[in-house]
Each structure stands twice: as C-alpha cells, then as structure tokens.
C-alpha cells in the first residue's frame, strides 16, 4: 500500500508540474466565472425583490456553474497540451485565446448582471459597447 501511495503522489506531482505554466490561465477563468456567478445570484435576488416574489437559490443552477468551471479548466488544459506537445511549431496559443474568450463571455454576463442589479445607464452602455465590439471583431455586423 505504501508503494502505491508513493506512485500516486509522484503521478500527482508530475501532473502539477506539467500544468504549472497554465495555472494563471485557469485561475483567471475561474475568477471570472465565480464573479459572474455571484453577481448572477445578486441580480436574481434583485429581480425577485422588485417583482415582489419569494427568492431562493436553485442548486441545479449552482451545479451548472461548477460543471462549467470544470469543463473550462479541462478545455484550457487540452488546448495547452495541443499547443505545447502536438503543434508546438505553430505557436498558436490556443489556451490563451480560449481563456480570453471565456473571460470575455463572463465579463459580458457580469455587465448584464450589473445592469440588472443597479439599473445604471453606464453598465447598459458598456454592455452594448462590448456587444458591438465583439460583433465587429467576429464579423457579425
């Protein structure tokens, strides 16, 4: 049993060493997801309060956020492996691009939540600006 524990510890340490360079990417994506989740909960409560109805947290929606975080982390790892083990000669930076995309989507959602919570025209304007900017960059306009 002791030998099995040593092999497992070595495997875990090797995996951590392999993924150490992308820890900032995963941390940034998780931070954006968590901020969006928290502001989403506060926005949901604000809407319920305005409408005069009872408010509660649905565990199903919270678990969806946990799953999203897990899938985002796995996708970042997979793209980093493609970048550095398979297509390293191309210098695509797929993990960075994907993390930027995830953070952008979460920022957009945060701005929507901030608009719902505060009703501030500033957040409405920022949300429309981000939507136009993303549309222009992607070529949807």
PDB file of N, CA and C in Angstrom, residues 55-98:
ATOM      1  N   UNK A  55     -37.668  34.580  -3.196  1.00  0.00           N
ATOM      2  CA  UNK A  55     -36.429  34.258  -3.891  1.00  0.00           C
ATOM      3  C   UNK A  55     -35.735  33.092  -3.202  1.00  0.00           C
ATOM      4  N   UNK A  56     -35.098  32.239  -3.993  1.00  0.00           N
ATOM      5  CA  UNK A  56     -34.299  31.143  -3.459  1.00  0.00           C
ATOM      6  C   UNK A  56     -33.233  30.758  -4.477  1.00  0.00           C
ATOM      7  N   UNK A  57     -32.217  30.094  -3.990  1.00  0.00           N
ATOM      8  CA  UNK A  57     -31.150  29.602  -4.870  1.00  0.00           C
ATOM      9  C   UNK A  57     -31.499  28.188  -5.285  1.00  0.00           C
ATOM     10  N   UNK A  58     -31.377  27.928  -6.576  1.00  0.00           N
ATOM     11  CA  UNK A  58     -31.625  26.577  -7.081  1.00  0.00           C
ATOM     12  C   UNK A  58     -30.277  25.857  -7.200  1.00  0.00           C
ATOM     13  N   UNK A  59     -30.165  24.729  -6.506  1.00  0.00           N
ATOM     14  CA  UNK A  59     -28.891  24.004  -6.506  1.00  0.00           C
ATOM     15  C   UNK A  59     -28.534  23.501  -7.901  1.00  0.00           C
ATOM     16  N   UNK A  60     -29.534  23.244  -8.716  1.00  0.00           N
ATOM     17  CA  UNK A  60     -29.288  22.765 -10.088  1.00  0.00           C
ATOM     18  C   UNK A  60     -28.510  23.819 -10.881  1.00  0.00           C
ATOM     19  N   UNK A  61     -28.862  25.077 -10.706  1.00  0.00           N
ATOM     20  CA  UNK A  61     -28.151  26.152 -11.413  1.00  0.00           C
ATOM     21  C   UNK A  61     -26.742  26.338 -10.852  1.00  0.00           C
ATOM     22  N   UNK A  62     -26.590  26.180  -9.550  1.00  0.00           N
ATOM     23  CA  UNK A  62     -25.257  26.292  -8.945  1.00  0.00           C
ATOM     24  C   UNK A  62     -24.351  25.167  -9.450  1.00  0.00           C
ATOM     25  N   UNK A  63     -24.885  23.964  -9.551  1.00  0.00           N
ATOM     26  CA  UNK A  63     -24.089  22.848 -10.045  1.00  0.00           C
ATOM     27  C   UNK A  63     -23.724  23.037 -11.512  1.00  0.00           C
ATOM     28  N   UNK A  64     -24.582  23.707 -12.278  1.00  0.00           N
ATOM     29  CA  UNK A  64     -24.250  24.009 -13.670  1.00  0.00           C
ATOM     30  C   UNK A  64     -23.011  24.891 -13.737  1.00  0.00           C
ATOM     31  N   UNK A  65     -22.888  25.826 -12.804  1.00  0.00           N
ATOM     32  CA  UNK A  65     -21.712  26.694 -12.758  1.00  0.00           C
ATOM     33  C   UNK A  65     -20.467  25.893 -12.388  1.00  0.00           C
ATOM     34  N   UNK A  66     -20.604  24.968 -11.458  1.00  0.00           N
ATOM     35  CA  UNK A  66     -19.471  24.111 -11.077  1.00  0.00           C
ATOM     36  C   UNK A  66     -19.029  23.275 -12.279  1.00  0.00           C
ATOM     37  N   UNK A  67     -19.987  22.700 -12.992  1.00  0.00           N
ATOM     38  CA  UNK A  67     -19.654  21.913 -14.187  1.00  0.00           C
ATOM     39  C   UNK A  67     -18.986  22.787 -15.252  1.00  0.00           C
ATOM     40  N   UNK A  68     -19.510  23.990 -15.439  1.00  0.00           N
ATOM     41  CA  UNK A  68     -18.914  24.900 -16.418  1.00  0.00           C
ATOM     42  C   UNK A  68     -17.458  25.181 -16.060  1.00  0.00           C
ATOM     43  N   UNK A  69     -17.194  25.438 -14.787  1.00  0.00           N
ATOM     44  CA  UNK A  69     -15.819  25.691 -14.354  1.00  0.00           C
ATOM     45  C   UNK A  69     -14.913  24.500 -14.619  1.00  0.00           C
ATOM     46  N   UNK A  70     -15.416  23.311 -14.339  1.00  0.00           N
ATOM     47  CA  UNK A  70     -14.628  22.104 -14.595  1.00  0.00           C
ATOM     48  C   UNK A  70     -14.337  21.906 -16.071  1.00  0.00           C
ATOM     49  N   UNK A  71     -15.356  22.105 -16.899  1.00  0.00           N
ATOM     50  CA  UNK A  71     -15.158  21.932 -18.339  1.00  0.00           C
ATOM     51  C   UNK A  71     -14.225  22.993 -18.919  1.00  0.00           C
ATOM     52  N   UNK A  72     -14.315  24.207 -18.412  1.00  0.00           N
ATOM     53  CA  UNK A  72     -13.412  25.267 -18.874  1.00  0.00           C
ATOM     54  C   UNK A  72     -11.971  24.919 -18.506  1.00  0.00           C
ATOM     55  N   UNK A  73     -11.746  24.455 -17.277  1.00  0.00           N
ATOM     56  CA  UNK A  73     -10.392  24.080 -16.854  1.00  0.00           C
ATOM     57  C   UNK A  73      -9.859  22.937 -17.712  1.00  0.00           C
ATOM     58  N   UNK A  74     -10.684  21.949 -17.973  1.00  0.00           N
ATOM     59  CA  UNK A  74     -10.255  20.816 -18.811  1.00  0.00           C
ATOM     60  C   UNK A  74      -9.939  21.288 -20.224  1.00  0.00           C
ATOM     61  N   UNK A  75     -10.778  22.169 -20.772  1.00  0.00           N
ATOM     62  CA  UNK A  75     -10.534  22.678 -22.129  1.00  0.00           C
ATOM     63  C   UNK A  75      -9.233  23.465 -22.200  1.00  0.00           C
ATOM     64  N   UNK A  76      -8.954  24.267 -21.176  1.00  0.00           N
ATOM     65  CA  UNK A  76      -7.690  25.019 -21.160  1.00  0.00           C
ATOM     66  C   UNK A  76      -6.509  24.061 -21.141  1.00  0.00           C
ATOM     67  N   UNK A  77      -6.592  23.029 -20.317  1.00  0.00           N
ATOM     68  CA  UNK A  77      -5.512  22.036 -20.254  1.00  0.00           C
ATOM     69  C   UNK A  77      -5.343  21.347 -21.606  1.00  0.00           C
ATOM     70  N   UNK A  78      -6.440  20.931 -22.217  1.00  0.00           N
ATOM     71  CA  UNK A  78      -6.353  20.234 -23.501  1.00  0.00           C
ATOM     72  C   UNK A  78      -5.743  21.124 -24.582  1.00  0.00           C
ATOM     73  N   UNK A  79      -6.147  22.395 -24.601  1.00  0.00           N
ATOM     74  CA  UNK A  79      -5.589  23.302 -25.608  1.00  0.00           C
ATOM     75  C   UNK A  79      -4.115  23.590 -25.353  1.00  0.00           C
ATOM     76  N   UNK A  80      -3.733  23.658 -24.080  1.00  0.00           N
ATOM     77  CA  UNK A  80      -2.329  23.867 -23.763  1.00  0.00           C
ATOM     78  C   UNK A  80      -1.488  22.660 -24.214  1.00  0.00           C
ATOM     79  N   UNK A  81      -2.031  21.461 -24.029  1.00  0.00           N
ATOM     80  CA  UNK A  81      -1.322  20.259 -24.481  1.00  0.00           C
ATOM     81  C   UNK A  81      -1.178  20.274 -26.003  1.00  0.00           C
ATOM     82  N   UNK A  82      -2.236  20.664 -26.713  1.00  0.00           N
ATOM     83  CA  UNK A  82      -2.138  20.770 -28.173  1.00  0.00           C
ATOM     84  C   UNK A  82      -1.070  21.788 -28.545  1.00  0.00           C
ATOM     85  N   UNK A  83      -1.070  22.939 -27.861  1.00  0.00           N
ATOM     86  CA  UNK A  83      -0.080  23.989 -28.143  1.00  0.00           C
ATOM     87  C   UNK A  83       1.354  23.532 -27.922  1.00  0.00           C
ATOM     88  N   UNK A  84       1.589  22.813 -26.819  1.00  0.00           N
ATOM     89  CA  UNK A  84       2.963  22.525 -26.411  1.00  0.00           C
ATOM     90  C   UNK A  84       3.448  21.109 -26.660  1.00  0.00           C
ATOM     91  N   UNK A  85       2.563  20.199 -26.997  1.00  0.00           N
ATOM     92  CA  UNK A  85       3.001  18.825 -27.226  1.00  0.00           C
ATOM     93  C   UNK A  85       2.730  18.349 -28.647  1.00  0.00           C
ATOM     94  N   UNK A  86       1.752  18.931 -29.302  1.00  0.00           N
ATOM     95  CA  UNK A  86       1.372  18.429 -30.626  1.00  0.00           C
ATOM     96  C   UNK A  86       1.747  19.425 -31.722  1.00  0.00           C
ATOM     97  N   UNK A  87       1.306  20.662 -31.575  1.00  0.00           N
ATOM     98  CA  UNK A  87       1.542  21.671 -32.612  1.00  0.00           C
ATOM     99  C   UNK A  87       2.452  22.786 -32.118  1.00  0.00           C
ATOM    100  N   UNK A  88       3.486  22.427 -31.388  1.00  0.00           N
ATOM    101  CA  UNK A  88       4.346  23.453 -30.802  1.00  0.00           C
ATOM    102  C   UNK A  88       5.055  24.298 -31.849  1.00  0.00           C
ATOM    103  N   UNK A  89       5.268  23.779 -33.025  1.00  0.00           N
ATOM    104  CA  UNK A  89       5.962  24.526 -34.069  1.00  0.00           C
ATOM    105  C   UNK A  89       5.091  25.645 -34.655  1.00  0.00           C
ATOM    106  N   UNK A  90       3.784  25.619 -34.394  1.00  0.00           N
ATOM    107  CA  UNK A  90       2.875  26.617 -34.974  1.00  0.00           C
ATOM    108  C   UNK A  90       2.667  27.835 -34.075  1.00  0.00           C
ATOM    109  N   UNK A  91       2.952  27.736 -32.789  1.00  0.00           N
ATOM    110  CA  UNK A  91       2.811  28.846 -31.839  1.00  0.00           C
ATOM    111  C   UNK A  91       1.412  29.476 -31.915  1.00  0.00           C
ATOM    112  N   UNK A  92       0.388  28.656 -31.759  1.00  0.00           N
ATOM    113  CA  UNK A  92      -0.996  29.126 -31.881  1.00  0.00           C
ATOM    114  C   UNK A  92      -1.528  29.808 -30.622  1.00  0.00           C
ATOM    115  N   UNK A  93      -1.016  29.445 -29.470  1.00  0.00           N
ATOM    116  CA  UNK A  93      -1.505  29.981 -28.191  1.00  0.00           C
ATOM    117  C   UNK A  93      -3.002  29.762 -28.018  1.00  0.00           C
ATOM    118  N   UNK A  94      -3.459  28.560 -28.314  1.00  0.00           N
ATOM    119  CA  UNK A  94      -4.883  28.232 -28.212  1.00  0.00           C
ATOM    120  C   UNK A  94      -5.411  28.382 -26.793  1.00  0.00           C
ATOM    121  N   UNK A  95      -4.622  27.987 -25.815  1.00  0.00           N
ATOM    122  CA  UNK A  95      -5.065  28.078 -24.424  1.00  0.00           C
ATOM    123  C   UNK A  95      -5.301  29.541 -24.032  1.00  0.00           C
ATOM    124  N   UNK A  96      -4.428  30.419 -24.456  1.00  0.00           N
ATOM    125  CA  UNK A  96      -4.592  31.847 -24.163  1.00  0.00           C
ATOM    126  C   UNK A  96      -5.818  32.414 -24.874  1.00  0.00           C
ATOM    127  N   UNK A  97      -6.001  32.038 -26.133  1.00  0.00           N
ATOM    128  CA  UNK A  97      -7.160  32.520 -26.883  1.00  0.00           C
ATOM    129  C   UNK A  97      -8.463  32.040 -26.255  1.00  0.00           C
ATOM    130  N   UNK A  98      -8.508  30.763 -25.894  1.00  0.00           N
ATOM    131  CA  UNK A  98      -9.724  30.219 -25.299  1.00  0.00           C
ATOM    132  C   UNK A  98     -10.015  30.875 -23.949  1.00  0.00           C
TER     133      UNK A  98
END
